[in-house]
XYZ file of C-alpha atoms in Angstrom:
745
model
C 78.660 90.821 32.547
C 81.645 93.174 32.053
C 84.204 93.355 29.400
C 87.266 91.535 30.711
C 89.627 93.964 29.009
C 87.981 96.873 30.905
C 88.221 94.887 34.254
C 91.997 94.334 33.600
C 92.696 97.677 32.141
C 96.208 98.770 33.249
C 97.081 95.298 34.599
C 99.726 93.243 32.815
C 99.639 89.492 32.538
C 102.711 89.047 34.768
C 100.836 90.839 37.625
C 97.917 88.579 37.204
C 100.113 85.514 37.320
C 101.851 86.857 40.405
C 98.490 87.359 42.136
C 97.137 83.953 41.472
C 100.436 82.321 42.249
C 100.442 84.186 45.619
C 103.700 86.037 45.106
C 102.619 89.600 44.239
C 104.319 92.098 46.657
C 101.603 94.774 46.180
C 98.218 92.914 45.972
C 96.248 96.187 46.737
C 97.468 97.541 43.377
C 95.555 94.739 41.733
C 92.728 93.698 44.006
C 89.963 95.773 45.376
C 88.376 98.822 43.602
C 90.287 100.859 41.101
C 89.181 103.743 38.930
C 89.422 103.172 35.203
C 90.327 105.510 32.416
C 86.692 105.745 31.370
C 85.528 106.985 34.792
C 84.105 103.604 35.797
C 85.494 101.416 38.564
C 86.754 97.918 38.378
C 86.439 95.505 41.335
C 88.708 92.532 41.424
C 88.816 89.705 43.973
C 90.917 86.607 44.142
C 88.845 83.824 45.636
C 90.273 80.323 44.776
C 87.574 77.775 44.804
C 84.555 80.246 44.535
C 81.782 79.262 42.140
C 80.067 82.645 41.776
C 80.719 86.220 43.057
C 78.298 89.088 43.217
C 79.075 92.691 44.156
C 76.495 94.059 46.598
C 75.745 97.593 47.687
C 76.904 97.712 51.328
C 74.031 99.880 52.470
C 71.062 98.291 50.597
C 72.361 94.695 49.700
C 71.282 95.549 46.151
C 73.317 93.587 43.546
C 75.583 96.002 41.704
C 77.198 93.469 39.405
C 77.809 89.785 38.773
C 81.494 89.250 38.673
C 83.222 87.524 35.736
C 85.795 84.741 36.234
C 88.802 86.493 34.621
C 91.359 83.790 35.524
C 90.601 80.145 36.005
C 92.598 80.040 39.254
C 89.832 82.151 40.914
C 90.306 85.730 39.943
C 86.951 87.542 39.566
C 86.127 90.996 38.370
C 83.367 93.441 37.523
C 82.813 96.985 36.409
C 80.744 99.560 38.421
C 79.418 102.822 37.119
C 80.242 104.682 40.298
C 82.210 104.285 43.540
C 80.191 102.329 45.989
C 80.886 100.834 49.375
C 80.323 97.152 48.723
C 80.293 93.655 49.938
C 81.079 90.432 48.106
C 78.540 87.616 48.067
C 80.489 84.473 47.388
C 79.045 81.129 46.477
C 81.411 78.398 47.745
C 80.808 74.753 46.858
C 79.178 74.161 50.332
C 78.191 77.647 51.578
C 77.332 81.224 50.692
C 79.390 84.021 52.317
C 78.677 87.750 52.473
C 81.766 89.740 53.449
C 83.493 93.035 53.050
C 86.449 92.958 50.724
C 89.807 93.183 52.650
C 91.214 95.072 49.600
C 88.540 97.811 49.757
C 90.101 99.403 52.828
C 92.565 102.311 52.838
C 95.990 102.064 54.502
C 95.516 101.373 58.214
C 98.494 102.523 60.170
C 99.054 106.303 60.399
C 102.319 107.979 59.579
C 103.024 108.575 63.190
C 102.703 104.944 64.114
C 105.076 104.056 61.243
C 107.558 106.733 62.213
C 107.635 105.619 65.856
C 107.986 101.927 64.848
C 111.001 102.718 62.675
C 112.492 104.898 65.375
C 112.056 102.137 67.998
C 109.926 104.459 70.201
C 106.391 102.995 69.688
C 105.932 102.005 73.262
C 102.394 100.872 72.657
C 103.623 98.500 70.001
C 101.021 95.741 70.450
C 98.251 98.299 69.630
C 99.994 98.946 66.216
C 101.490 95.575 65.222
C 100.070 92.165 65.837
C 96.352 91.241 65.683
C 94.005 93.914 66.890
C 90.141 93.482 66.673
C 88.481 96.748 65.679
C 85.798 98.249 63.543
C 86.602 100.198 60.347
C 83.928 101.921 58.315
C 81.389 100.123 60.438
C 82.812 96.776 59.563
C 84.091 94.627 62.459
C 87.233 92.539 61.992
C 90.886 92.207 62.850
C 93.766 94.368 61.637
C 97.021 92.367 61.252
C 100.352 94.088 60.962
C 103.898 92.736 61.065
C 107.425 94.080 60.662
C 109.148 92.309 57.821
C 111.139 94.888 55.823
C 113.072 92.373 53.639
C 110.223 90.188 52.580
C 108.934 90.184 48.976
C 105.339 89.162 50.141
C 103.609 88.592 53.525
C 100.189 86.937 53.981
C 98.263 86.315 57.059
C 96.970 82.755 57.230
C 94.703 81.007 59.723
C 91.599 78.914 60.062
C 89.546 81.756 58.508
C 91.268 81.248 55.147
C 92.334 77.511 55.342
C 95.892 78.561 55.990
C 96.220 79.523 52.301
C 98.789 82.331 51.785
C 97.188 83.313 48.404
C 94.027 84.570 50.034
C 95.200 87.480 52.260
C 98.442 88.924 51.056
C 99.171 92.113 52.888
C 100.059 95.781 52.056
C 103.610 96.970 52.530
C 104.176 100.238 54.226
C 107.755 100.800 52.942
C 108.656 103.733 55.219
C 108.711 101.221 58.225
C 108.943 97.868 56.602
C 105.501 96.947 58.006
C 102.833 94.795 56.236
C 99.184 95.266 57.149
C 95.713 94.022 56.293
C 92.234 94.290 57.746
C 90.393 90.946 57.605
C 86.634 91.571 58.024
C 84.177 89.534 60.180
C 86.654 87.567 62.232
C 87.144 88.108 65.924
C 89.220 87.140 68.935
C 90.083 83.434 69.381
C 91.152 83.005 65.734
C 94.407 81.118 65.157
C 96.867 82.676 62.752
C 100.477 82.989 61.505
C 102.300 84.941 58.833
C 103.423 83.360 55.635
C 106.412 85.151 54.267
C 108.427 85.024 51.047
C 111.952 86.164 51.341
C 113.433 88.877 49.191
C 114.136 86.249 46.500
C 110.569 84.860 46.589
C 111.446 81.767 48.480
C 108.802 80.626 51.017
C 109.779 80.544 54.732
C 108.226 78.389 57.357
C 105.021 80.011 58.548
C 105.846 82.416 61.390
C 104.103 83.066 64.706
C 103.378 86.690 65.387
C 106.196 88.433 67.335
C 103.648 90.818 68.931
C 100.852 88.293 69.461
C 99.018 88.918 72.791
C 97.896 85.307 72.963
C 99.146 81.922 71.612
C 98.187 78.270 71.440
C 99.484 76.158 74.322
C 102.736 74.369 73.404
C 103.523 72.141 71.494
C 101.207 73.984 69.121
C 102.648 77.144 67.690
C 99.924 79.371 66.242
C 99.278 82.847 67.485
C 95.713 83.638 68.658
C 93.852 86.867 68.203
C 93.491 88.205 71.726
C 90.436 90.174 72.867
C 90.663 93.867 72.799
C 88.303 94.314 75.699
C 89.915 95.852 78.832
C 90.237 93.697 81.925
C 87.949 94.401 84.763
C 90.435 95.419 87.479
C 89.653 95.565 91.173
C 93.080 96.531 92.414
C 92.618 100.308 92.494
C 93.662 100.535 96.168
C 96.847 98.571 95.554
C 97.813 100.653 92.546
C 97.140 103.920 94.478
C 99.273 102.634 97.405
C 102.178 101.524 95.100
C 102.535 105.124 93.873
C 103.540 106.272 97.295
C 105.546 103.309 98.297
C 109.244 103.536 98.946
C 110.416 100.061 98.076
C 113.944 100.750 99.346
C 112.715 101.648 102.890
C 110.246 98.808 103.203
C 110.373 94.977 103.578
C 110.668 93.219 100.316
C 110.506 89.456 100.646
C 109.968 87.612 97.334
C 108.587 84.048 96.886
C 109.982 82.746 93.547
C 107.555 80.416 91.781
C 107.595 78.232 88.709
C 103.796 78.226 88.071
C 103.802 74.838 86.489
C 105.442 72.943 89.297
C 104.333 74.748 92.546
C 101.511 72.238 92.961
C 100.251 69.557 90.688
C 96.616 68.320 90.499
C 97.224 64.611 91.101
C 93.520 63.777 90.821
C 93.698 65.002 87.207
C 96.680 63.217 85.911
C 99.267 65.366 87.728
C 98.535 68.447 85.560
C 99.652 71.920 86.409
C 97.305 74.369 87.928
C 95.778 77.109 85.796
C 95.819 80.832 86.775
C 92.336 80.589 88.480
C 93.455 77.633 90.583
C 96.751 79.383 91.391
C 94.703 82.381 92.537
C 92.826 80.182 94.898
C 95.814 78.117 96.224
C 99.068 80.000 95.657
C 97.999 83.535 96.529
C 96.525 82.808 100.030
C 99.575 80.615 100.820
C 102.090 83.338 99.960
C 100.044 85.872 101.862
C 99.897 83.629 104.892
C 103.613 83.042 104.674
C 104.198 86.805 104.932
C 105.975 87.344 101.695
C 105.424 90.709 100.069
C 105.761 89.607 96.394
C 105.454 86.659 94.108
C 108.076 86.332 91.393
C 107.103 84.239 88.510
C 109.675 82.578 86.338
C 108.960 83.614 82.759
C 105.370 83.180 81.788
C 105.810 84.585 78.284
C 105.012 82.119 75.739
C 107.877 79.664 75.171
C 108.055 76.532 73.012
C 109.982 74.191 75.275
C 108.837 73.672 78.859
C 112.253 72.475 79.823
C 113.627 75.989 79.313
C 111.394 77.000 82.323
C 110.413 79.945 80.241
C 113.954 81.433 79.767
C 113.800 80.818 76.032
C 110.584 82.738 75.160
C 109.202 83.560 71.665
C 106.056 85.388 72.744
C 107.290 88.496 74.678
C 103.755 89.896 74.577
C 101.788 86.756 75.265
C 101.125 84.895 78.602
C 101.767 81.229 77.986
C 98.628 79.327 77.106
C 99.757 76.531 79.493
C 97.764 78.066 82.429
C 94.922 79.732 80.734
C 93.961 82.881 78.749
C 95.411 86.363 79.071
C 92.256 87.284 80.968
C 92.961 84.437 83.433
C 96.501 85.744 84.055
C 95.198 89.325 84.609
C 92.694 87.805 87.132
C 95.680 86.161 88.905
C 97.533 89.494 89.212
C 94.306 91.143 90.308
C 93.800 88.602 93.064
C 97.421 89.073 94.290
C 96.925 92.818 94.481
C 93.691 92.490 96.424
C 95.480 90.195 98.896
C 98.340 92.703 99.349
C 100.913 90.903 97.119
C 102.929 92.404 94.355
C 103.804 90.478 91.275
C 107.277 90.407 89.623
C 107.868 88.629 86.281
C 111.149 87.291 85.049
C 111.744 88.832 81.607
C 114.294 87.694 79.043
C 115.662 90.372 76.558
C 118.953 88.603 76.204
C 118.222 85.901 73.668
C 115.637 83.755 71.891
C 115.376 80.190 70.549
C 116.134 79.214 67.064
C 112.703 77.580 66.235
C 111.991 78.135 62.586
C 108.480 79.376 63.211
C 109.721 82.049 65.625
C 111.983 85.112 65.275
C 114.935 83.404 63.654
C 115.560 84.960 60.248
C 112.108 86.175 60.488
C 111.825 87.658 56.919
C 114.723 85.621 55.476
C 117.337 87.809 56.987
C 118.854 88.258 60.508
C 116.126 90.726 61.525
C 115.887 90.418 65.293
C 119.317 88.804 65.653
C 122.890 89.673 64.555
C 123.974 88.162 61.258
C 127.471 87.364 62.526
C 127.370 84.424 65.038
C 130.223 86.031 67.000
C 127.698 88.574 68.035
C 124.396 86.763 67.462
C 124.658 83.207 68.802
C 124.787 82.100 72.505
C 127.069 79.088 72.683
C 125.790 78.160 76.168
C 122.165 78.039 75.428
C 122.143 77.571 71.575
C 120.075 80.632 71.227
C 120.166 83.853 69.164
C 121.004 87.273 70.579
C 118.892 90.345 69.972
C 120.572 92.952 67.787
C 120.327 95.920 70.144
C 122.020 98.122 67.596
C 118.672 98.143 65.646
C 115.984 100.742 66.658
C 113.098 98.406 65.774
C 114.529 95.601 68.065
C 115.091 97.909 71.033
C 111.623 99.324 70.635
C 110.216 95.807 70.461
C 111.760 94.878 73.679
C 110.932 97.987 75.570
C 107.402 97.775 74.345
C 107.322 94.226 75.640
C 108.437 95.311 79.109
C 105.823 98.103 79.156
C 103.075 95.539 78.005
C 103.390 93.608 81.187
C 103.544 96.754 83.490
C 100.620 98.541 81.781
C 98.277 95.830 80.392
C 98.712 93.375 83.172
C 99.510 95.702 86.176
C 102.588 93.737 87.163
C 104.716 95.474 89.750
C 108.190 94.878 88.313
C 110.443 92.847 86.067
C 113.476 90.828 86.974
C 115.675 91.071 83.929
C 117.407 87.775 83.202
C 121.034 87.202 82.133
C 122.075 90.811 82.197
C 125.759 89.943 82.482
C 125.498 87.908 79.182
C 124.264 91.159 77.519
C 126.850 93.504 79.005
C 129.961 91.776 77.657
C 130.757 90.942 74.135
C 133.032 88.173 75.223
C 130.578 86.591 77.621
C 131.321 82.814 77.526
C 133.430 83.164 74.402
C 136.952 82.194 73.864
C 139.595 84.618 72.534
C 139.094 85.302 68.859
C 135.413 84.276 68.788
C 133.965 87.674 69.775
C 134.040 91.131 68.198
C 135.291 94.045 70.335
C 133.309 97.270 70.500
C 134.246 100.306 68.513
C 136.852 101.252 71.119
C 138.472 97.811 71.090
C 136.830 96.786 74.531
C 134.691 94.005 75.649
C 131.782 96.010 76.902
C 128.586 95.819 74.895
C 127.943 99.494 74.379
C 124.622 98.885 72.690
C 123.318 96.837 75.591
C 124.526 99.466 78.027
C 122.513 102.171 76.220
C 119.585 99.815 75.857
C 119.390 99.276 79.612
C 119.635 102.934 80.298
C 116.915 103.698 77.828
C 114.670 100.850 79.068
C 114.912 101.858 82.690
C 114.494 105.544 82.011
C 111.342 104.922 79.873
C 109.824 102.492 82.526
C 110.500 104.839 85.374
C 109.126 107.759 83.499
C 105.850 106.000 82.858
C 105.781 103.937 85.980
C 107.858 105.414 88.796
C 106.732 102.713 91.186
C 107.712 99.786 88.977
C 110.660 97.591 90.202
C 113.353 96.836 87.625
C 115.684 94.162 89.025
C 118.873 92.927 87.380
C 120.146 89.346 87.521
C 123.765 90.371 87.018
C 126.564 88.167 88.241
C 129.687 90.294 87.721
C 131.071 93.519 89.281
C 129.914 95.724 86.494
C 129.603 99.116 88.154
C 126.536 101.259 88.845
C 123.930 98.664 87.923
C 121.426 100.387 90.304
C 122.609 103.966 89.833
C 120.105 106.151 87.942
C 120.742 106.422 84.223
C 120.748 110.178 84.471
C 123.806 109.786 86.810
C 125.653 107.362 84.471
C 124.282 104.085 85.851
C 122.184 101.481 84.178
C 119.126 102.610 86.036
C 117.990 99.308 87.671
C 116.267 99.635 91.056
C 117.879 96.494 92.528
C 120.332 93.756 91.718
C 120.505 90.123 92.774
C 123.508 89.618 95.057
C 124.979 86.581 93.378
C 128.288 86.979 95.241
C 126.656 86.921 98.605
C 124.714 83.921 97.576
C 127.628 81.855 96.441
C 129.792 82.758 99.321
C 127.101 81.976 101.858
C 126.114 78.610 100.356
C 129.815 77.642 99.954
C 130.343 78.324 103.737
C 127.142 76.669 104.826
C 127.929 73.562 102.614
C 131.248 73.098 104.572
C 131.381 70.791 107.623
C 131.290 73.048 110.638
C 134.743 71.950 111.654
C 136.098 73.645 108.673
C 134.046 76.749 108.666
C 136.503 78.744 110.743
C 138.889 78.600 107.736
C 136.277 80.410 105.592
C 134.949 82.790 108.127
C 135.466 85.792 105.737
C 132.998 84.310 103.233
C 130.204 85.344 105.580
C 131.586 88.877 106.221
C 132.891 89.709 102.806
C 129.402 90.716 101.474
C 129.300 93.626 103.732
C 132.387 95.221 102.192
C 130.283 95.893 99.090
C 126.815 95.581 100.470
C 125.987 99.255 99.758
C 127.720 99.559 96.415
C 124.376 98.649 94.790
C 120.832 98.020 96.116
C 120.845 94.298 96.603
C 118.383 91.379 96.821
C 119.736 88.295 98.583
C 118.607 85.407 96.350
C 118.273 81.743 97.004
C 116.788 81.129 93.641
C 115.848 78.157 91.476
C 119.321 78.259 89.967
C 120.752 76.923 93.200
C 118.549 73.826 93.397
C 118.790 72.252 89.918
C 121.383 70.576 87.651
C 122.735 68.262 90.335
C 123.236 71.043 92.935
C 120.705 69.514 95.293
C 118.090 71.266 97.380
C 119.115 73.887 100.031
C 118.424 71.344 102.659
C 120.587 68.672 100.919
C 123.408 71.100 100.679
C 123.682 71.413 104.503
C 126.181 69.003 106.249
C 125.490 66.563 108.999
C 122.673 64.122 109.786
C 119.072 65.116 108.928
C 118.488 67.020 112.088
C 121.781 68.923 111.791
C 120.895 69.744 108.094
C 117.601 71.108 109.235
C 119.285 73.120 112.044
C 121.870 74.462 109.538
C 119.183 75.636 107.108
C 117.166 77.225 109.965
C 120.291 79.177 111.090
C 121.026 80.155 107.576
C 117.511 81.586 107.068
C 117.809 83.477 110.293
C 121.147 84.926 109.140
C 119.720 85.779 105.742
C 116.667 87.641 107.149
C 118.923 89.447 109.597
C 121.460 90.480 106.932
C 121.093 93.784 104.951
C 119.458 93.188 101.662
C 116.011 92.379 100.371
C 115.005 88.653 100.365
C 114.201 86.004 97.727
C 113.464 82.358 98.338
C 112.556 79.806 95.644
C 109.466 77.640 96.385
C 110.136 74.441 98.379
C 113.018 76.094 100.198
C 110.566 77.189 102.989
C 109.590 73.572 103.836
C 113.073 72.066 103.537
C 112.436 70.050 100.352
C 114.926 67.187 100.150
C 114.834 66.779 96.333
C 116.216 69.337 94.009
C 113.651 71.098 91.914
C 112.098 69.380 88.886
C 109.921 71.433 86.544
C 107.913 68.259 85.763
C 107.181 67.579 89.443
C 105.790 69.463 92.367
C 106.861 70.903 95.734
C 106.969 68.054 98.186
C 104.118 69.299 100.269
C 103.647 65.924 101.996
C 106.808 66.743 104.035
C 104.675 69.134 106.100
C 103.404 65.998 107.901
C 106.830 65.874 109.565
C 107.265 68.320 112.542
C 110.728 69.427 111.461
C 109.620 70.559 107.946
C 106.502 72.235 109.314
C 108.711 73.935 111.911
C 110.948 75.296 109.160
C 107.885 76.531 107.235
C 106.731 78.338 110.443
C 110.198 79.860 110.921
C 110.074 81.408 107.456
C 106.572 82.810 108.205
C 107.808 84.274 111.420
C 110.977 85.657 109.764
C 108.856 87.496 107.224
C 106.559 88.763 110.011
C 109.467 90.202 112.023
C 111.107 91.591 108.946
C 107.972 93.354 107.911
C 107.267 94.567 111.360
C 110.479 96.217 112.511
C 111.864 99.109 110.481
C 115.366 98.464 111.736
C 115.515 95.256 109.671
C 114.379 97.295 106.680
C 116.185 100.580 106.830
C 119.703 99.037 106.687
C 118.956 97.123 103.557
C 120.068 100.184 101.604
C 121.455 102.615 104.241
C 124.966 101.870 105.643
C 124.452 103.948 108.741
C 121.897 101.333 109.902
C 124.213 98.442 110.114
C 127.149 97.468 112.388
C 128.966 94.248 113.038
C 128.502 93.176 116.658
C 130.790 90.146 116.149
C 132.755 89.875 112.960
C 136.023 88.220 113.914
C 135.220 85.109 116.006
C 136.312 82.681 113.356
C 137.399 80.102 115.927
C 133.871 79.707 117.288
C 132.177 80.547 113.967
C 129.977 83.125 115.559
C 128.614 86.252 113.772
C 126.698 89.151 115.287
C 124.937 91.951 113.396
C 123.301 95.032 114.707
C 120.434 96.594 112.768
C 119.076 100.056 113.397
C 116.224 102.214 112.165
C 116.717 105.877 110.938
C 116.707 107.112 114.468
C 119.127 104.416 115.796
C 116.359 103.011 118.004
C 114.990 100.495 118.224
C 117.907 98.089 117.381
C 118.042 94.370 116.722
C 120.932 92.124 117.516
C 121.152 89.118 115.144
C 123.658 86.524 116.369
C 124.470 83.182 114.709
C 126.348 80.146 115.899
C 127.353 78.009 112.922
C 128.867 75.166 114.883
C 127.043 72.167 116.489
C 128.525 73.327 119.866
C 126.284 74.800 122.642
C 127.951 78.059 123.723
C 126.882 78.981 127.219
C 127.340 82.538 128.387
C 128.638 83.975 125.090
C 129.536 87.637 125.648
C 128.605 90.073 122.967
C 128.953 93.782 123.080
C 125.856 95.913 122.496
C 125.340 99.684 121.922
C 122.602 100.268 124.540
C 122.137 99.355 128.161
C 118.971 97.732 129.232
C 116.661 94.901 128.364
C 117.191 93.021 125.067
C 114.073 91.001 124.430
C 114.496 87.812 122.399
C 112.044 87.897 119.506
C 113.271 84.809 117.693
C 115.526 81.786 117.892
C 115.797 79.343 115.149
C 116.433 76.625 117.739
C 113.018 77.051 119.347
C 110.917 73.981 119.862
C 108.193 75.306 117.594
C 110.586 75.351 114.684
C 111.825 71.855 115.327
C 114.826 72.749 117.401
C 115.900 71.836 120.933
C 115.025 75.046 122.671
C 118.537 75.577 124.071
C 118.977 79.277 123.337
C 118.575 82.278 125.710
C 115.504 84.161 126.623
C 115.391 87.925 127.236
C 118.675 89.421 128.567
C 119.683 92.524 130.435
C 122.953 94.067 129.491
C 125.998 94.206 131.821
C 128.198 97.172 132.381
C 130.996 95.060 130.996
C 133.010 96.000 127.904
C 133.087 93.620 124.948
C 133.738 93.950 121.205
C 134.641 97.652 121.632
C 131.416 98.539 123.434
C 130.713 99.454 127.024
C 127.803 97.258 127.479
C 127.394 93.603 126.696
C 125.095 90.636 126.980
C 125.650 87.085 128.116
C 123.756 84.854 125.851
C 123.397 81.110 125.422
C 123.879 80.219 121.761
C 122.182 76.969 120.727
C 124.059 74.736 118.309
C 123.634 75.732 114.670
C 121.206 78.653 115.422
C 120.527 82.197 114.800
C 118.768 84.349 117.452
C 117.401 87.880 117.255
C 117.212 90.222 120.208
C 115.305 93.613 120.175
C 116.203 96.639 122.218
C 113.555 99.286 122.595
C 113.502 102.615 124.452
C 112.054 102.218 127.985
C 112.636 102.332 131.647
C 115.318 99.645 131.421
C 117.506 101.877 129.282
C 120.419 103.517 131.172
C 122.555 104.806 128.412
C 125.887 103.498 127.235
C 126.501 104.249 123.603
C 129.473 102.615 121.929
C 132.741 104.181 123.089
């Protein structure tokens, strides 16, 4: 036994009370090993509920001392003659535990880590913060670290300590506001949270880890220690190929998916598929359909399934709804092996107010703005990230890089960019704060996007950064170095709205809105665009794409086939939400499934075949790809025939040959012998008609056509084609014996 006075030498009674009450802000100054004034060493351990504690030599298991109970709440202590590496042997009421002492370890994070965290430039943040399994001084365990600069005490709690915040209070690293502790002898799979006292000592709801790499499936809310073992990737060929791929010059056709409702397992209670099952079902389907990429609606951990993932709280964690992080990595790996890229929707605009999440994380507005005029989204009842704070910007950028680097994803579609760019977004006059120049632009968000995209492209030049931005904010896809925001592509929301508005009209009225279909080409090359028919257009009472179309069921289907032909012939990359390719009648429900049984009907199976063939043609002919971003590769063949609602587009490759004529008739009237001017004389081979019998049409369109030496639409040569009702046809001109010259005059 040791003298209690020696064990507590230099420790005042107030500190002892603070430790046993779980409110001491510097537990390492009391617990662990400390050198006394007489050259001996005191060892103190707070172990509520323990019956007996022995200090063991770590190397020999020799008993160095039997600890005294120096406070009835469970504070034990002993004196050692010399500094030894030691274990604690603890007699609990029902077990004996031998463990290293968490308070025997030196500070864990280096000064460089702390500096980068505070500067917002620690781009491997999940390797510094969060829960990281590791071995320190030959002891295996997990290092926990969390940013909470305004807390008075932070503890890690979990199954390993009965969720008792008194047992593992953490060490504060004040230069960065980071708290840390190494908990020995636990490993991946452990559930945990952080228990925080605010600056006044008031307890907050236990918080999930903002940088957790894994989490419990909702509705549970604990973080989970993820494995530190690297994934076994088999996508080396894909990754090598991506480094030399010019996305702008190639076909990009994206299949947008909500993982939980693409297909339900009806034999198992209608549950959603997991990542392994999606690898087996979704991946071969998308490959067979000819899409180049799968875009997943947010799979970052989110508390409410009805948000579809757009209110995430786990920006570093794949949702546990579909399996483990390793399962998600396997899904990405399978996509790559099958030649498919993976794009993730990513949400840096806002986060939900759940008390166990980021909201007032350490008792202050840490991640969000204090003032609701800057920090609260009225539309979504969410909180807005404070992009004026280095640590918050660094947190978000590190999250983006986590998906690109740890999970090999090929790009991120950044959600709700417009809401970030404008301080008055969806706010009435007087309820927003102007920027320092008195304007409405969010200067911090603008700089954030420039920084984000610059860092991403510096580290991953092949990654796609895509903006969902619904306004005319300039230079979204211009490089940051040239004054733009630095995105690679932008969803063309204007084209989508104009096109769907036109197509929803009864054909008799379409001639009055003819400009809706041509207007998009006025600005088509002001940005690098993706043409999206996304999930947003088939929810909240808007109806499915098929249901938007006018007429009887057969006319609706014909309208949709013609629209898809027009879309795939129009400049711009393509995106289609799941279910659209089979002509789903019902609007999307996240609790349901795509209506796959519709494929038993020939018209729906025909539409699916059409989308597959459109993707095949788009991927095969460079002239349908080159003009996506190059204005010299597009011309209107027919732009002004409003009376007959006919549109003609010419698409060229870099050498102007071959060329494809895309011609659409958006009325239910058969137009026999419609004359359209073409730039080259010779044979124009029909490569697709949406009215073909195999697609569920009537087969009324033209076959191959030879040009006539007859001027039309300002061109010397022309074709006479039969335009089926509500159809789009594509005709290919190639160099060959049939060509006799005749460029446009």
